[in-house]
Coordinates of C-alpha atoms and ligand atoms in Angstrom, one line a residue:
M1 CA 108.9 141.2 103.3
P2 CA 111.7 138.6 104.2
K3 CA 109.1 136.3 105.9
F4 CA 106.8 135.8 102.9
P5 CA 109.2 134.1 100.3
I6 CA 110.2 131.9 103.5
L7 CA 107.0 130.7 103.6
L8 CA 106.2 130.5 99.8
A9 CA 109.7 128.2 99.9
L10 CA 107.7 126.1 102.7
L11 CA 104.8 125.8 100.7
L12 CA 106.6 124.8 97.4
A13 CA 108.9 122.4 99.3
L14 CA 105.6 120.3 101.3
P15 CA 104.2 118.8 98.2
I16 CA 108.1 117.3 97.4
A17 CA 108.5 116.5 101.1
T18 CA 105.1 114.7 101.2
L19 CA 105.6 112.9 98.0
G20 CA 108.4 110.8 100.5
H21 CA 110.2 109.3 97.2
S22 CA 113.4 111.2 97.5
Y23 CA 115.7 109.0 99.3
N24 CA 118.7 106.3 97.9
R25 CA 116.8 103.7 97.0
V26 CA 120.0 101.2 96.4
R27 CA 121.0 102.0 100.0
C28 CA 118.2 101.1 101.2
Q29 CA 117.6 98.0 99.3
S30 CA 121.2 96.8 99.8
P31 CA 121.6 94.3 102.6
T32 CA 123.7 96.3 105.8
L33 CA 123.9 95.8 109.4
D34 CA 121.2 98.3 110.0
P35 CA 118.7 97.1 107.6
L36 CA 117.3 100.8 106.9
E37 CA 120.1 102.5 106.3
G38 CA 119.6 105.0 103.3
C39 CA 116.1 104.3 103.6
P40 CA 113.4 107.0 104.3
P41 CA 112.2 107.6 108.3
G42 CA 109.4 105.3 109.5
T43 CA 110.2 102.7 107.1
L44 CA 108.2 99.6 107.7
V45 CA 110.2 96.2 107.8
V46 CA 109.0 92.7 106.7
S47 CA 111.2 90.0 108.2
Q48 CA 110.7 86.1 108.5
S49 CA 113.1 85.9 111.5
N50 CA 111.5 86.5 114.6
A51 CA 113.2 90.0 114.8
T52 CA 110.3 92.4 116.5
G53 CA 109.8 96.2 117.2
K54 CA 107.4 98.6 116.3
N55 CA 107.9 98.5 112.9
V56 CA 108.4 94.9 112.0
F57 CA 105.9 92.9 110.6
S58 CA 106.0 89.1 109.5
S59 CA 104.0 89.3 106.1
I60 CA 103.7 92.1 103.7
Q61 CA 99.9 91.9 104.4
A62 CA 100.2 93.0 107.9
A63 CA 102.8 95.9 107.2
V64 CA 100.2 97.2 104.7
A65 CA 97.3 96.8 107.0
S66 CA 99.1 98.9 109.5
I67 CA 99.3 102.0 107.1
A68 CA 96.7 104.6 107.9
N69 CA 94.6 105.0 105.3
L70 CA 95.5 108.8 104.5
T71 CA 97.9 110.6 102.0
T72 CA 100.8 109.9 104.2
P73 CA 103.5 108.0 101.6
A74 CA 104.6 104.6 103.6
T75 CA 107.6 102.7 102.5
I76 CA 107.6 99.1 103.3
L77 CA 111.4 97.2 103.2
V78 CA 111.0 93.2 102.5
L79 CA 113.8 91.5 103.9
P80 CA 115.0 88.2 101.5
G81 CA 112.5 85.2 101.9
I82 CA 109.6 83.4 100.3
Y83 CA 106.3 85.1 101.6
T84 CA 103.5 82.5 101.1
E85 CA 100.6 85.3 101.1
Q86 CA 98.2 87.2 99.2
V87 CA 98.4 90.7 99.4
N88 CA 95.7 93.3 99.0
V89 CA 96.2 97.1 98.8
T90 CA 93.1 98.9 99.3
R91 CA 94.9 101.6 101.0
R92 CA 95.3 105.0 99.2
A93 CA 98.5 106.3 100.6
P94 CA 101.5 106.1 98.4
I95 CA 103.1 102.9 99.0
T96 CA 106.8 101.6 98.1
L97 CA 107.4 98.2 98.4
L98 CA 111.2 97.5 98.3
G99 CA 112.9 94.0 98.4
Q100 CA 116.1 93.8 99.8
T101 CA 118.5 92.8 97.1
L102 CA 122.5 93.0 96.0
S103 CA 121.5 93.9 92.6
P104 CA 119.0 96.6 92.6
Q105 CA 118.8 97.2 88.5
S106 CA 118.2 93.5 87.9
S107 CA 114.8 91.6 87.8
C108 CA 117.0 88.3 87.4
R109 CA 118.1 88.1 90.9
N110 CA 115.7 88.8 93.2
L111 CA 116.0 87.8 97.0
V112 CA 112.3 88.0 98.0
K113 CA 109.7 86.0 96.4
V114 CA 105.8 86.8 97.2
Y115 CA 104.1 83.4 96.3
W116 CA 100.6 82.1 96.4
N117 CA 98.6 79.2 94.7
N118 CA 95.4 79.5 93.4
A119 CA 93.5 79.2 90.2
T120 CA 89.8 79.1 89.0
A121 CA 90.0 75.9 88.0
G122 CA 87.1 73.1 88.5
I123 CA 84.8 75.7 90.6
T124 CA 81.1 75.1 90.5
N125 CA 80.7 78.5 92.5
S126 CA 79.7 80.8 89.6
T127 CA 80.6 84.0 92.0
F128 CA 83.9 82.7 92.4
D129 CA 85.9 85.2 90.5
N130 CA 89.8 85.7 89.2
A131 CA 90.3 88.3 91.4
Y132 CA 90.7 85.2 94.4
T133 CA 93.7 84.1 92.9
S134 CA 95.6 86.8 92.7
V135 CA 99.3 87.0 94.5
L136 CA 99.2 90.9 94.7
T137 CA 96.0 92.7 94.1
V138 CA 95.9 96.7 94.0
A139 CA 92.2 97.9 93.9
P140 CA 89.9 99.9 96.4
T141 CA 87.5 97.2 96.8
L142 CA 86.8 93.4 95.9
N143 CA 84.3 94.4 93.4
A144 CA 86.7 97.0 91.9
S145 CA 89.0 94.0 91.3
L146 CA 86.5 91.5 89.7
T147 CA 86.8 90.5 86.1
G148 CA 83.6 89.3 85.6
K149 CA 82.0 87.4 82.8
G150 CA 80.3 88.6 79.3
P151 CA 81.8 91.3 76.6
T152 CA 82.4 93.9 79.0
G153 CA 83.1 92.1 82.0
F154 CA 81.9 92.6 86.1
A155 CA 79.8 96.0 86.1
V156 CA 81.8 97.8 88.7
P157 CA 79.2 99.9 90.7
D158 CA 79.2 103.3 89.7
G159 CA 80.5 105.9 92.0
T160 CA 83.6 103.4 92.9
P161 CA 86.3 105.7 94.3
M162 CA 90.1 105.3 92.8
G163 CA 92.2 103.3 95.3
N164 CA 95.8 103.8 95.6
E165 CA 97.4 106.0 92.9
D166 CA 100.9 105.8 93.3
F167 CA 101.9 102.2 94.4
R168 CA 105.3 101.3 93.6
A169 CA 107.1 98.0 93.8
Y170 CA 110.8 97.3 93.4
N171 CA 113.0 93.9 93.2
I172 CA 109.7 91.4 94.1
D173 CA 109.1 88.5 92.4
F174 CA 104.9 87.7 92.2
E175 CA 104.4 84.0 91.8
N176 CA 101.3 82.1 91.2
F177 CA 102.3 78.7 91.1
Y178 CA 99.0 76.5 90.6
R179 CA 100.2 74.0 88.1
P180 CA 103.2 73.9 86.2
F181 CA 101.1 74.6 83.0
T182 CA 98.0 76.4 82.1
A183 CA 95.5 74.7 84.1
G184 CA 93.0 78.1 84.7
P185 CA 93.0 81.7 85.5
S186 CA 95.8 82.0 88.2
L187 CA 96.9 85.9 88.4
A188 CA 100.0 87.1 89.7
L189 CA 98.9 90.6 89.3
S190 CA 95.8 92.0 89.5
V191 CA 95.5 96.0 89.5
S192 CA 92.1 98.5 89.3
Y193 CA 90.9 101.7 89.7
A194 CA 94.5 102.3 90.8
N195 CA 98.1 103.3 89.6
A196 CA 100.9 101.1 90.1
S197 CA 104.3 100.4 88.8
F198 CA 107.0 98.0 89.1
Y199 CA 111.0 97.9 88.2
H200 CA 113.1 94.8 88.3
C201 CA 110.0 92.7 89.7
G202 CA 109.1 89.4 88.2
F203 CA 105.4 88.0 87.7
Y204 CA 105.2 84.4 86.7
S205 CA 102.2 82.0 86.3
Y206 CA 100.9 80.2 83.4
Q207 CA 97.3 81.3 82.6
D208 CA 96.5 85.6 83.0
T209 CA 99.7 86.2 84.8
V210 CA 99.0 90.0 84.7
Y211 CA 95.5 91.5 84.9
I212 CA 95.1 95.1 84.5
G213 CA 91.2 96.0 85.2
K214 CA 88.9 98.6 84.6
I215 CA 90.4 102.0 85.5
G216 CA 93.9 100.2 86.0
N217 CA 96.9 102.3 84.9
T218 CA 100.2 100.4 85.1
Y219 CA 103.9 100.8 84.1
I220 CA 106.1 97.8 84.5
Y221 CA 109.7 98.4 83.9
D222 CA 113.0 96.1 83.4
S223 CA 110.6 93.3 84.6
I224 CA 110.1 89.7 83.6
I225 CA 106.5 88.6 82.9
A226 CA 106.3 84.9 82.3
G227 CA 103.2 82.9 81.0
Q228 CA 101.5 80.4 78.4
T229 CA 98.0 81.1 78.1
D230 CA 96.6 85.2 77.2
F231 CA 99.1 86.3 80.2
L232 CA 98.6 89.9 79.6
Y233 CA 94.9 90.6 79.7
G234 CA 92.5 92.9 81.0
F235 CA 90.6 96.4 80.5
G236 CA 93.0 99.1 81.6
T237 CA 95.9 100.2 80.6
L238 CA 99.4 98.7 80.7
W239 CA 102.8 99.9 79.5
I240 CA 105.6 97.5 79.4
Q241 CA 109.0 99.0 79.2
S242 CA 112.4 97.3 78.5
S243 CA 111.3 94.0 79.8
L244 CA 111.0 90.4 78.8
L245 CA 108.2 88.0 78.2
S246 CA 108.8 84.7 78.6
L247 CA 106.9 82.1 77.0
R248 CA 106.4 79.3 79.1
G249 CA 104.1 77.2 76.1
C250 CA 101.8 78.9 73.7
G251 CA 98.1 78.6 74.5
G252 CA 95.6 81.6 73.2
G253 CA 97.9 84.8 72.8
I254 CA 100.1 86.6 74.3
T255 CA 97.7 89.3 74.9
A256 CA 94.0 89.4 75.4
W257 CA 92.5 92.4 75.7
K258 CA 88.6 94.2 76.0
G259 CA 87.3 97.7 75.9
T260 CA 84.1 98.6 77.9
N261 CA 82.5 101.8 78.1
T262 CA 84.5 102.7 81.3
T263 CA 87.6 102.3 78.6
F264 CA 86.8 104.0 75.5
T265 CA 87.0 107.3 76.8
N266 CA 90.7 106.8 77.4
M267 CA 93.9 104.7 75.3
Y268 CA 93.1 101.6 77.4
G269 CA 95.1 98.8 76.0
V270 CA 98.6 96.9 76.3
Y271 CA 101.8 98.6 75.1
I272 CA 104.9 96.4 74.8
V273 CA 108.0 98.5 74.2
D274 CA 111.4 98.2 73.7
S275 CA 110.9 94.3 75.0
E276 CA 112.0 91.0 74.4
V277 CA 109.6 88.0 73.9
R278 CA 111.6 84.7 74.3
K279 CA 111.0 81.2 75.0
A280 CA 111.5 80.6 78.7
N281 CA 114.2 77.8 78.0
A282 CA 115.8 75.5 75.3
T283 CA 113.7 72.6 76.0
L284 CA 110.8 73.9 74.8
D285 CA 109.5 73.2 71.3
I286 CA 107.2 75.9 70.6
K287 CA 108.9 77.5 67.2
G288 CA 106.2 79.7 65.7
K289 CA 103.7 78.7 67.8
C290 CA 102.8 81.4 70.1
P291 CA 100.3 83.9 68.8
L292 CA 100.8 87.7 69.7
G293 CA 97.3 88.2 71.1
R294 CA 93.7 87.3 70.5
P295 CA 90.6 89.9 71.0
W296 CA 89.1 89.2 74.2
N297 CA 86.5 91.2 73.1
A298 CA 86.5 93.1 69.5
Q299 CA 87.5 96.3 71.0
H300 CA 91.1 94.4 72.0
K301 CA 94.1 96.8 71.9
S302 CA 97.3 95.8 72.0
I303 CA 101.0 96.9 70.4
F304 CA 104.2 95.4 70.2
A305 CA 106.5 98.1 69.5
N306 CA 110.5 98.1 68.7
T307 CA 110.4 94.5 70.0
F308 CA 112.6 91.4 69.7
F309 CA 111.0 88.0 68.7
D310 CA 112.6 84.9 69.3
D311 CA 111.2 82.2 66.7
T312 CA 108.8 81.1 69.1
V313 CA 106.1 83.5 68.0
S314 CA 103.6 83.8 65.2
G315 CA 101.2 86.7 64.7
Y316 CA 98.0 87.8 65.9
I317 CA 95.0 85.4 65.6
K318 CA 90.8 85.3 65.9
W319 CA 89.4 84.5 69.3
Q320 CA 88.2 81.2 67.6
D321 CA 87.1 80.4 63.8
S322 CA 83.5 80.5 64.8
D323 CA 83.5 83.3 66.9
P324 CA 86.2 85.6 65.4
R325 CA 85.4 88.9 67.2
I326 CA 87.1 91.0 64.8
N327 CA 85.8 94.0 63.6
N328 CA 87.0 97.5 62.6
L329 CA 87.8 98.5 66.2
T330 CA 89.8 95.8 67.1
F331 CA 93.5 96.9 67.5
M332 CA 95.9 94.0 67.4
A333 CA 99.4 96.0 66.3
V334 CA 102.9 95.7 66.1
Y335 CA 105.3 98.5 65.1
G336 CA 109.0 98.1 64.4
S337 CA 109.6 94.3 65.2
Y338 CA 112.7 92.3 64.9
G339 CA 114.6 89.1 65.4
P340 CA 114.1 85.9 64.0
G341 CA 110.7 85.4 64.8
A342 CA 109.4 89.2 63.6
D343 CA 107.5 88.4 60.2
E344 CA 105.4 91.8 59.9
A345 CA 104.7 91.1 56.2
A346 CA 103.5 87.5 56.6
W347 CA 101.5 88.3 60.1
A348 CA 100.0 91.5 57.8
Q349 CA 98.5 88.8 55.3
N350 CA 96.1 87.7 59.0
V351 CA 94.9 89.9 61.4
T352 CA 98.0 91.9 62.4
K353 CA 97.8 95.5 61.8
V354 CA 101.5 96.8 60.9
L355 CA 101.4 100.2 61.7
T356 CA 103.2 103.2 60.0
E357 CA 105.3 105.6 61.8
K358 CA 102.4 108.0 61.4
E359 CA 99.4 105.2 62.7
Y360 CA 102.0 104.6 65.7
A361 CA 102.7 108.6 66.6
P362 CA 99.7 108.6 69.1
Y363 CA 100.8 106.0 71.2
K364 CA 104.4 107.0 70.9
S365 CA 105.2 107.9 74.6
V366 CA 103.8 107.2 78.1
D367 CA 102.1 110.5 78.4
R368 CA 100.2 110.0 75.3
V369 CA 98.7 107.0 76.4
F370 CA 97.9 107.2 80.2
K371 CA 94.7 109.6 80.9
F372 CA 93.2 111.0 83.8
P373 CA 90.4 108.5 85.2
F374 CA 87.1 109.1 83.3
S375 CA 88.2 111.0 80.7
N376 CA 90.4 111.5 77.5
K377 CA 92.6 114.3 79.3
A378 CA 96.4 113.7 78.8
G379 CA 97.0 112.6 82.3
N380 CA 99.9 113.1 84.4
T381 CA 103.0 110.6 85.1
R382 CA 104.0 111.6 88.5
W383 CA 103.0 108.0 89.7
I384 CA 106.2 106.8 87.6
D385 CA 109.9 106.5 88.9
W386 CA 111.7 108.4 86.2
S387 CA 115.0 107.9 87.6
E388 CA 114.9 104.3 86.9
Ligands
NAG401 C1 110.4 82.0 115.1 O1 109.5 81.3 116.0 C2 108.9 80.5 115.6 C3 107.6 80.3 116.8 O2 108.3 80.2 117.7 C4 109.7 79.2 115.2 O3 108.6 78.3 114.7 C5 110.6 79.7 113.9 O4 111.4 78.6 113.7 C6 111.2 80.8 114.3 N1 111.9 81.6 113.0 C7 112.7 81.7 113.1 C8 113.7 82.1 111.8 O5 113.9 81.9 113.8
NAG402 C1 89.9 104.7 102.5 O1 89.5 106.1 102.1 C2 88.8 106.1 101.2 C3 88.5 107.5 101.0 O2 88.0 107.6 102.2 C4 87.5 104.9 101.1 O3 86.6 105.1 100.0 C5 88.0 103.3 101.5 O4 86.8 103.0 102.1 C6 88.9 103.4 102.7 N1 90.0 102.3 102.9 C7 89.8 101.7 103.7 C8 90.7 99.9 103.7 O5 89.4 101.9 104.9
NAG403 C1 91.7 79.1 95.7 O1 91.1 80.0 97.1 C2 89.5 79.9 97.2 C3 89.3 80.5 98.5 O2 89.6 81.9 98.4 C4 89.3 78.1 97.9 O3 88.1 77.9 98.1 C5 89.8 77.3 96.5 O4 89.6 76.1 97.2 C6 91.4 77.5 96.1 N1 91.2 77.1 94.8 C7 92.8 76.3 94.6 C8 92.5 75.5 93.2 O5 93.5 76.0 95.7
NAG404 C1 81.4 81.2 96.3 O1 82.3 82.2 96.6 C2 82.2 83.1 97.1 C3 83.5 84.0 96.9 O2 84.7 83.0 97.3 C4 81.8 82.9 98.7 O3 81.8 84.3 99.0 C5 80.7 82.3 98.5 O4 80.2 81.9 100.0 C6 81.0 80.8 97.7 N1 79.3 80.3 97.3 C7 79.2 79.1 97.8 C8 77.9 78.4 97.9 O5 80.1 78.6 98.5
NAG405 C1 92.6 89.4 99.3 O1 91.5 89.4 98.2 C2 90.8 88.5 97.8 C3 90.0 89.0 97.7 O2 88.8 89.5 98.0 C4 90.7 87.5 99.2 O3 89.9 86.2 99.0 C5 91.8 87.3 100.2 O4 91.7 86.6 101.4 C6 92.2 88.6 100.8 N1 93.6 88.7 100.9 C7 94.0 88.9 102.1 C8 95.6 89.0 102.9 O5 93.6 90.0 102.6
NAG406 C1 79.6 94.6 94.6 O1 78.9 94.8 93.5 C2 77.7 94.0 93.4 C3 76.8 94.0 92.1 O2 77.0 95.3 91.3 C4 76.5 94.7 94.8 O3 75.6 93.9 94.6 C5 77.1 94.7 95.8 O4 76.3 95.5 96.7 C6 78.7 95.3 95.9 N1 79.4 95.2 97.0 C7 79.9 96.5 97.4 C8 80.5 95.8 99.2 O5 80.0 97.2 97.1
NAG407 C1 111.5 74.9 80.6 O1 110.3 75.7 80.9 C2 109.1 75.0 81.1 C3 107.9 76.1 81.0 O2 108.0 76.8 82.3 C4 109.2 74.0 82.2 O3 108.2 73.4 82.1 C5 110.3 72.8 81.9 O4 110.6 72.3 83.5 C6 111.6 74.0 81.7 N1 112.7 73.0 81.7 C7 114.0 73.2 81.9 C8 115.0 72.4 81.6 O5 114.0 74.5 82.8
NAG408 C1 78.5 101.4 81.5 O1 77.5 100.6 81.3 C2 77.0 100.4 82.5 C3 76.1 99.0 81.8 O2 75.4 99.3 80.6 C4 76.4 101.3 83.1 O3 75.8 100.8 84.4 C5 77.4 102.3 83.6 O4 76.6 103.3 84.0 C6 78.5 102.7 82.1 N1 79.4 103.4 82.9 C7 80.0 104.6 82.1 C8 81.3 105.1 83.0 O5 79.4 105.1 81.3
NAG409 C1 83.0 100.9 61.7 O1 82.0 100.0 61.5 C2 80.5 100.7 61.4 C3 79.6 99.7 60.9 O2 79.7 98.1 61.1 C4 80.6 102.1 61.2 O3 79.1 102.7 61.9 C5 81.8 103.0 62.2 O4 82.0 104.2 61.6 C6 82.9 102.1 61.8 N1 83.9 102.7 62.5 C7 85.1 103.1 61.9 C8 86.2 103.7 62.9 O5 85.6 102.7 60.9
NAG410 C1 97.5 83.2 58.9 O1 96.1 82.1 59.4 C2 96.3 81.1 59.3 C3 94.8 80.6 59.9 O2 94.4 81.5 60.7 C4 97.2 80.3 59.5 O3 97.1 79.0 59.2 C5 98.5 81.0 59.0 O4 99.7 80.3 59.0 C6 98.4 82.2 59.2 N1 99.9 83.0 58.3 C7 100.5 83.7 58.5 C8 101.7 84.0 57.9 O5 100.8 83.8 59.8
NAG411 C1 96.8 108.1 88.1 O1 97.2 108.2 86.6 C2 96.6 108.7 85.7 C3 97.3 108.4 84.0 O2 98.4 108.6 84.2 C4 96.9 110.3 86.2 O3 96.2 111.0 85.1 C5 96.4 110.6 87.3 O4 96.5 112.0 87.7 C6 97.2 109.8 88.5 N1 96.7 109.8 89.9 C7 97.5 110.5 90.4 C8 97.0 110.7 91.8 O5 98.9 111.1 90.1

């Protein structure tokens, strides 16, 4: 008999141990003589100095590529610097990307920046897709990450498997600085067929900054997302919690979402919660000029809930007067708006839906919104770090 409980305990301990997230994040991220102090064993290091060693890499992509495509979780500590590279994560193994920092609870003082300049601009090649422009991509295949064209976008081949379902990043800025203004889609983040979460990160671009594609689930916490045109767009499910949307100008809308037959079965859409929408700096003259969103197709779905608006915003708009893309499935909503720019009564006169408490209830919590892939069953949210 005594052996049995030990075996049971071992079995129970196993999944927890293999989750690999029980470590001291703050100590691991703090610059110390031994950078790996507080990090889980086997942590990979990315460094721009010429340090060498078994687990030291000069680019984030090289560190990601070294991870065996298995279920063993991996942690990558990135030392301060500007990394000029595109990072593609196709691996299924849980991956945690940590930026070394003196301020692990802040998104304003990150010391690691991943930087890439590309845009879908002036390109005559019709197979060139927004997917090629992204700084960070989390998706199992290139096909899974394609935006595509037309009312429902690229038809990702049936049977495409899920990619990484536990990707996490902390204290890293991702910047696509193709032009300092809207000049074509230039993505900082792209997530499809994957679950990814971000804490104290920054996403900087002007157009289409954050793309959450098909079967993509993304949770962003205490981060900064900067953009000008349609800068939160996609087909998947995006929850933005306690973050800053920084307006670098106005164009299109802040949100532009599409529904397709791969998304109708779940609660696809973008949910901006307990957040702030502010212009990037005082010199921008954009009072009342930035629409909350516009329908990329008629099944657009977005909610700004309990969010602060400075005076830059206006309500949701039609796609275009000649092509409004509005029907009874269009869901462009607000709930509990406040701040000098918040004017729900005026917005309600146009295409903005002002939700009652009852109407908002189905969207009120993360576990009501994220569903199992390809189904309408309530999903698990183990892939989110609730300790933040
Ligand atoms: C690393 O080595 C390369 C090539 O030898 C050199 O150009 C570069 O300056 C070195 N970087 C640092 C940080 O020492
Ligand atoms: C990882 O494994 C999955 C499932 O076995 C496979 O579909 C995928 O192509 C693999 N990816 C890489 C980059 O090897
Ligand atoms: C974007 O990258 C592609 C290669 O993937 C290149 O052909 C194109 O010129 C780049 N575009 C810009 C605007 O830099
Ligand atoms: C068009 O772009 C795709 C993706 O970058 C590339 O594979 C293809 O070779 C390009 N075709 C031409 C004709 O340049
Ligand atoms: C990332 O994926 C895009 C799209 O396939 C490709 O153009 C780019 O070269 C890839 N970058 C790396 C570092 O693998
Ligand atoms: C990507 O999708 C296209 C169009 O469905 C298909 O022809 C191609 O074979 C797919 N590529 C891969 C690598 O699966
Ligand atoms: C204000 O933000 C805009 C948009 O990002 C930028 O072009 C401009 O340089 C910024 N001005 C100042 C004074 O920082
Ligand atoms: C979605 O529609 C496309 C094209 O009509 C079809 O090929 C695909 O199988 C459908 N996918 C789902 C999940 O229903
Ligand atoms: C939307 O309108 C169509 C007819 O245009 C109708 O068949 C459908 O039941 C309506 N759906 C909802 C949710 O009201
Ligand atoms: C309603 O929309 C019209 C045109 O789309 C615009 O001129 C007007 O300012 C909007 N009203 C409010 C209160 O947003
Ligand atoms: C990915 O996220 C969905 C939605 O929260 C969830 O149902 C699914 O179980 C997650 N995948 C894993 C492996 O945790």
